[in-house]
Coordinates of C-alpha atoms and ligand atoms in Angstrom, one line a residue:
M1 CA -17.0 -0.4 11.5
A2 CA -14.8 2.7 11.4
S3 CA -16.4 5.8 9.9
E4 CA -15.1 7.7 6.9
S5 CA -14.4 11.4 7.7
S6 CA -16.2 13.9 5.6
K7 CA -18.6 11.1 4.6
P8 CA -20.9 12.2 1.7
P9 CA -24.6 11.4 1.9
H10 CA -24.4 8.2 -0.1
A11 CA -21.1 6.8 1.2
E12 CA -22.6 3.6 2.7
A13 CA -23.7 0.9 0.3
K14 CA -26.5 -1.6 0.9
S15 CA -24.2 -4.6 0.2
G16 CA -20.6 -5.5 -0.6
P17 CA -18.3 -8.5 -0.8
Q18 CA -18.4 -10.5 2.4
S19 CA -15.1 -11.4 4.1
E20 CA -14.7 -14.9 5.6
G21 CA -15.1 -13.1 8.9
G22 CA -18.5 -11.9 7.8
A23 CA -17.7 -8.2 7.6
A24 CA -18.9 -6.4 4.5
W25 CA -17.0 -3.8 2.5
R26 CA -19.3 -0.7 2.3
R27 CA -17.0 2.2 1.4
R28 CA -16.8 3.7 -2.0
H29 CA -13.4 5.2 -1.3
L30 CA -10.1 3.8 -0.1
L31 CA -8.2 6.7 1.3
A32 CA -6.1 5.4 4.2
L33 CA -5.8 2.1 6.1
G34 CA -5.7 4.2 9.3
D35 CA -9.4 4.8 8.6
L36 CA -10.2 1.0 8.6
D37 CA -10.8 -1.6 11.2
A38 CA -9.4 -5.1 11.1
A39 CA -12.6 -6.6 9.7
E40 CA -12.5 -4.2 6.7
I41 CA -8.8 -4.9 6.0
R42 CA -9.5 -8.6 6.2
A43 CA -12.5 -8.2 3.8
L44 CA -10.2 -6.6 1.2
L45 CA -7.5 -9.2 1.7
H46 CA -9.8 -12.2 1.4
E47 CA -11.2 -10.6 -1.8
S48 CA -7.6 -10.0 -3.1
K49 CA -6.7 -13.6 -2.4
R50 CA -9.1 -14.6 -5.1
F51 CA -7.0 -12.8 -7.7
L52 CA -3.7 -14.4 -6.9
P53 CA -2.7 -16.5 -9.9
D54 CA -2.3 -19.8 -8.1
Q55 CA -4.8 -19.2 -5.2
G56 CA -7.7 -17.5 -6.9
D57 CA -11.2 -18.4 -7.7
R58 CA -11.7 -15.9 -10.4
S59 CA -14.8 -17.5 -11.9
G60 CA -17.3 -14.7 -12.7
Q61 CA -14.7 -12.0 -11.9
E62 CA -13.3 -11.3 -15.3
D63 CA -16.2 -9.1 -16.4
D64 CA -16.8 -7.7 -12.9
L65 CA -16.4 -4.1 -14.1
L66 CA -17.5 -4.6 -17.7
G67 CA -18.3 -1.2 -19.1
A68 CA -17.0 0.7 -16.1
A69 CA -14.4 3.4 -16.5
V70 CA -11.4 4.1 -14.3
A71 CA -9.2 7.2 -14.5
T72 CA -5.6 7.0 -13.3
L73 CA -4.5 10.5 -12.3
F74 CA -0.8 10.4 -11.3
F75 CA 1.1 13.6 -10.4
E76 CA 4.2 11.7 -9.3
D77 CA 6.1 9.0 -11.2
S78 CA 5.1 5.4 -10.7
T79 CA 5.9 2.0 -12.3
R80 CA 4.2 -0.6 -10.0
T81 CA 1.1 1.3 -8.8
R82 CA 0.0 2.8 -12.1
G83 CA 0.8 -0.3 -14.1
S84 CA -1.0 -2.7 -11.8
F85 CA -4.1 -0.5 -11.4
T86 CA -4.3 -0.3 -15.2
L87 CA -3.9 -4.0 -15.7
A88 CA -6.3 -4.8 -12.9
A89 CA -9.0 -2.5 -14.3
R90 CA -8.6 -3.8 -17.8
R91 CA -8.7 -7.4 -16.7
L92 CA -12.0 -6.7 -14.9
G93 CA -13.4 -5.3 -18.2
A94 CA -13.2 -1.6 -17.4
H95 CA -12.0 1.2 -19.7
V96 CA -9.0 3.1 -18.4
V97 CA -8.3 6.9 -18.9
D98 CA -4.6 7.3 -18.1
L99 CA -3.6 10.9 -17.1
S100 CA -0.4 12.0 -15.5
G101 CA 0.7 15.4 -14.0
G102 CA 2.7 16.6 -16.9
S103 CA -0.2 15.9 -19.4
T104 CA -3.1 17.5 -17.5
S105 CA -4.2 21.1 -17.3
V106 CA -2.9 21.3 -13.8
S107 CA 0.3 22.5 -15.5
K108 CA -1.8 25.5 -16.8
G109 CA -3.0 26.4 -13.3
E110 CA -6.2 24.3 -13.0
T111 CA -6.8 23.3 -9.4
L112 CA -6.7 19.7 -8.3
I113 CA -10.4 19.8 -7.5
D114 CA -11.4 21.2 -10.9
T115 CA -9.3 18.6 -12.6
A116 CA -10.9 15.8 -10.6
R117 CA -14.4 17.1 -11.2
T118 CA -13.6 17.4 -15.0
V119 CA -12.4 13.8 -15.0
E120 CA -15.5 12.7 -13.1
A121 CA -17.6 14.5 -15.7
F122 CA -16.3 12.1 -18.4
G123 CA -18.4 9.5 -16.5
V124 CA -15.7 7.6 -14.7
D125 CA -16.6 5.2 -11.9
A126 CA -13.3 5.7 -10.0
I127 CA -10.4 8.0 -9.9
V128 CA -7.1 6.5 -8.8
V129 CA -4.9 9.4 -7.6
R130 CA -1.2 9.9 -6.7
A131 CA 0.0 13.3 -5.6
A132 CA 2.8 14.9 -3.7
Q133 CA 0.5 16.6 -1.2
S134 CA -0.6 14.6 1.9
G135 CA -4.4 14.7 2.0
A136 CA -4.9 15.1 -1.8
A137 CA -7.0 12.0 -2.2
R138 CA -9.3 12.9 0.6
L139 CA -9.7 16.4 -0.8
I140 CA -10.8 15.0 -4.1
A141 CA -13.1 12.5 -2.4
D142 CA -14.9 15.4 -0.7
H143 CA -15.7 17.0 -4.1
V144 CA -16.7 14.1 -6.4
A145 CA -19.4 11.4 -6.3
C146 CA -17.4 8.6 -7.9
S147 CA -15.0 6.3 -6.0
V148 CA -11.6 7.7 -5.1
I149 CA -8.6 5.4 -4.4
N150 CA -5.5 6.8 -2.9
A151 CA -2.4 5.6 -4.9
G152 CA 0.0 7.5 -2.5
D153 CA -0.4 11.0 -1.1
G154 CA 2.8 12.7 0.0
A155 CA 4.1 11.2 3.2
H156 CA 0.6 10.3 4.4
E157 CA -0.6 6.9 3.1
H158 CA -0.4 4.4 0.3
P159 CA -3.2 2.0 1.3
T160 CA -3.0 -0.5 -1.6
Q161 CA 0.7 -0.9 -0.9
G162 CA -0.1 -1.7 2.8
L163 CA -2.6 -4.3 1.6
L164 CA -0.3 -5.9 -0.9
D165 CA 2.5 -6.1 1.7
A166 CA 0.1 -7.9 4.1
L167 CA -1.1 -10.2 1.3
A168 CA 2.4 -11.1 0.1
L169 CA 3.7 -11.7 3.7
A170 CA 0.5 -13.7 4.6
E171 CA 1.1 -15.9 1.5
A172 CA 4.8 -16.4 2.5
L173 CA 3.9 -17.2 6.1
E174 CA 1.0 -19.4 5.1
L175 CA -1.6 -17.2 6.8
L176 CA -3.9 -16.7 3.9
D177 CA -6.8 -18.5 5.7
T178 CA -6.9 -16.1 8.6
F179 CA -4.7 -13.0 7.9
D180 CA -4.0 -13.3 11.6
F181 CA -0.4 -12.0 12.3
S182 CA -0.6 -12.4 16.1
G183 CA 2.8 -13.2 17.6
R184 CA 4.6 -12.1 14.4
N185 CA 7.3 -9.4 14.5
I186 CA 7.7 -7.1 11.6
A187 CA 10.6 -4.6 11.3
I188 CA 10.3 -1.6 9.0
V189 CA 13.7 0.0 8.5
G190 CA 15.0 3.3 7.3
D191 CA 13.3 6.5 6.1
V192 CA 10.1 6.0 8.0
N193 CA 9.3 9.7 8.6
N194 CA 8.9 10.4 4.9
S195 CA 7.3 7.1 4.1
R196 CA 3.6 6.7 3.2
V197 CA 4.4 3.0 2.7
A198 CA 5.5 2.7 6.3
R199 CA 2.3 4.4 7.6
S200 CA 0.1 2.1 5.6
A201 CA 2.1 -1.0 6.5
L202 CA 2.0 0.0 10.2
A203 CA -1.8 0.4 10.1
A204 CA -2.3 -2.9 8.2
F205 CA 0.0 -5.1 10.3
T206 CA -0.9 -3.7 13.7
R207 CA -4.7 -4.2 13.0
L208 CA -4.0 -7.7 11.8
G209 CA -2.3 -8.5 15.2
A210 CA 1.4 -8.1 14.4
H211 CA 4.0 -6.3 16.5
V212 CA 5.7 -3.6 14.3
G213 CA 9.1 -2.2 15.2
L214 CA 10.3 0.9 13.3
V215 CA 14.1 1.0 13.0
G216 CA 16.3 4.0 12.3
P217 CA 18.0 7.1 13.6
P218 CA 15.9 9.9 15.2
A219 CA 16.2 11.9 11.9
M220 CA 14.4 9.1 10.1
V221 CA 12.1 7.6 12.7
S222 CA 10.2 9.9 15.0
R223 CA 9.0 8.8 18.5
D224 CA 5.6 10.1 17.4
F225 CA 4.9 6.7 15.8
E226 CA 4.7 5.1 19.3
S227 CA 1.2 6.6 19.5
L228 CA 0.2 4.5 16.4
G229 CA 1.2 1.3 18.1
A230 CA 4.8 0.9 16.9
T231 CA 7.9 0.4 19.0
I232 CA 11.0 2.4 18.0
H233 CA 14.5 0.9 17.7
R234 CA 17.8 2.6 17.1
D235 CA 19.9 -0.6 16.7
F236 CA 19.3 -2.5 13.5
D237 CA 21.4 -5.5 14.5
D238 CA 19.5 -5.9 17.7
I239 CA 16.1 -6.5 16.1
L240 CA 17.3 -8.9 13.3
P241 CA 17.1 -12.2 15.2
K242 CA 13.5 -11.5 16.4
A243 CA 11.9 -10.4 13.1
D244 CA 9.6 -12.6 10.9
A245 CA 10.0 -10.0 8.2
V246 CA 12.3 -7.1 7.6
M247 CA 10.9 -4.4 5.3
M248 CA 13.6 -2.0 3.9
L249 CA 12.6 1.5 2.8
R250 CA 14.1 3.6 0.2
I251 CA 15.9 6.8 1.4
Q252 CA 13.8 9.5 -0.1
F253 CA 16.5 11.9 -1.2
E254 CA 13.9 13.8 -3.3
R255 CA 12.1 14.7 0.0
G256 CA 15.3 15.9 1.7
S257 CA 16.0 12.8 3.7
S258 CA 19.4 12.6 5.4
A259 CA 20.9 11.1 8.5
G260 CA 24.6 11.7 8.1
S261 CA 26.7 11.0 5.1
L262 CA 25.7 8.3 2.6
D263 CA 28.6 6.1 3.8
Q264 CA 27.4 6.4 7.4
Q265 CA 23.8 5.6 6.3
K266 CA 24.9 2.6 4.4
A267 CA 27.1 1.3 7.2
L268 CA 24.3 1.6 9.8
W269 CA 21.1 0.9 7.9
R270 CA 21.8 -1.2 4.8
L271 CA 20.5 -4.8 4.8
T272 CA 23.6 -6.8 3.9
S273 CA 24.1 -10.5 3.5
Q274 CA 25.9 -10.5 6.9
R275 CA 22.8 -9.0 8.5
V276 CA 20.5 -11.5 6.7
D277 CA 22.5 -14.3 8.2
R278 CA 21.5 -13.0 11.6
M279 CA 17.8 -13.3 10.8
K280 CA 16.0 -16.5 11.9
S281 CA 15.3 -19.2 9.4
G282 CA 11.9 -18.7 7.7
A283 CA 12.1 -14.9 8.0
F284 CA 11.5 -12.8 4.9
V285 CA 12.9 -9.6 3.4
M286 CA 10.5 -7.1 1.9
H287 CA 10.9 -3.9 -0.2
P288 CA 8.1 -1.9 -1.7
G289 CA 10.2 -0.6 -4.5
P290 CA 11.6 1.3 -6.2
M291 CA 14.8 0.2 -4.5
N292 CA 18.2 1.8 -4.5
R293 CA 20.4 -1.2 -4.8
D294 CA 23.6 -0.9 -2.7
I295 CA 22.2 2.0 -0.6
E296 CA 19.5 0.5 1.6
I297 CA 19.8 -3.1 0.4
D298 CA 22.6 -5.3 -1.0
P299 CA 21.7 -6.6 -4.5
R300 CA 22.4 -10.2 -3.3
V301 CA 19.7 -9.7 -0.6
A302 CA 17.3 -8.0 -3.0
D303 CA 17.5 -11.0 -5.3
G304 CA 18.0 -13.6 -2.6
E305 CA 15.7 -16.5 -1.7
R306 CA 14.2 -14.7 1.3
S307 CA 13.2 -11.7 -0.8
L308 CA 9.5 -11.1 -1.4
A309 CA 10.0 -8.0 -3.6
L310 CA 8.6 -9.5 -6.8
R311 CA 5.9 -11.4 -4.9
Q312 CA 4.8 -8.0 -3.5
V313 CA 4.5 -6.7 -7.0
R314 CA 2.4 -9.7 -8.0
A315 CA 0.2 -9.3 -4.9
G316 CA -0.3 -5.7 -6.0
V317 CA -2.3 -6.7 -9.1
A318 CA -4.5 -8.9 -7.0
V319 CA -5.1 -6.2 -4.3
R320 CA -5.8 -3.5 -6.9
S321 CA -8.3 -5.8 -8.6
A322 CA -10.1 -6.4 -5.3
V323 CA -10.0 -2.7 -4.3
L324 CA -11.4 -1.4 -7.6
G325 CA -14.1 -4.0 -7.7
S326 CA -15.1 -3.5 -4.1
C327 CA -15.2 0.3 -4.1
I328 CA -17.0 0.6 -7.4
R329 CA -19.6 -2.1 -6.4
A330 CA -20.1 -0.2 -3.1
A331 CA -20.6 3.1 -4.9
R332 CA -23.1 1.5 -7.3
A333 CA -25.0 -0.2 -4.5
S334 CA -25.3 3.1 -2.6
R335 CA -27.0 4.7 -5.7
D336 CA -29.6 1.8 -6.1
Ligands
CP1 N1 5.8 1.0 -4.4 C1 5.4 1.9 -5.3 O1 4.5 2.7 -5.0 O2 6.1 1.9 -6.5 P1 5.8 2.9 -7.6 O3 6.2 4.3 -7.2 O4 6.6 2.4 -8.8 O5 4.3 2.9 -8.0

């Protein structure tokens, strides 16, 4: 099992949920999928499967976190991630303290570490954090004893997004028994350099056996990703017939993304109905949201029958239920 960097003395638990592959989840934090091996990712996905509305065996799970407390500490806007963590925690019986950047004392000059240690002193079992700075979640994890779950840190990682992408696509491709994506081709298209979603999806899908192609111009897709197991493609139309799933990314204008004029970007990198017609039958379209309709994806494609966008959102609630439960149980077991 891969080791956590900067591991505190009680990071390893004595027990955790067993995956169908037999591996136990023993980490109290979830900071990056790049830290995990395939067995750990499968352990979380098998646990997540139990929370899917029409798949799950949730008996005994509803009060899994009865009396626990979870703080959501978001310094960037969020609809899907914050909402689904909150719903997941409440469904498991936990109390939720919801804090966001504009409403915390960070705006008065308090450091991120002091804020996190203050929130921990409330007695919370887990801090779910989103921040603009890459490494923010790991920094907090190094200074608190409770669980820390990364809800997106800069352009680094968004691990629960990578897990929900894998869960939603496994459900669509009928791979829920094994989460084995061997022989599958997944194309991630667009603003990869700025995308924490792409980094987490790349880590998840490559560890689960898929081949991942990253597609875009040099300004948006660096050759550095080859060292993480991806192949790089500059021609969108060339990869379409080979892909089992095409994941479109939002162009992050707020992070200064640009690869020519908007019209040029739309002509070269937008997923249109004509491009979808070139995909093989049974292939799916994914988008993590929020999407810019008519920029990176045609609205007819976003709402079309191949689109998994809302199934990804639904999978997010299941994944966040599993991650909260697994990390908090591991933290408690390590203290016993
Ligand atoms: N995909 C995602 O992280 O969406 P939110 O920013 O709405 O949480």
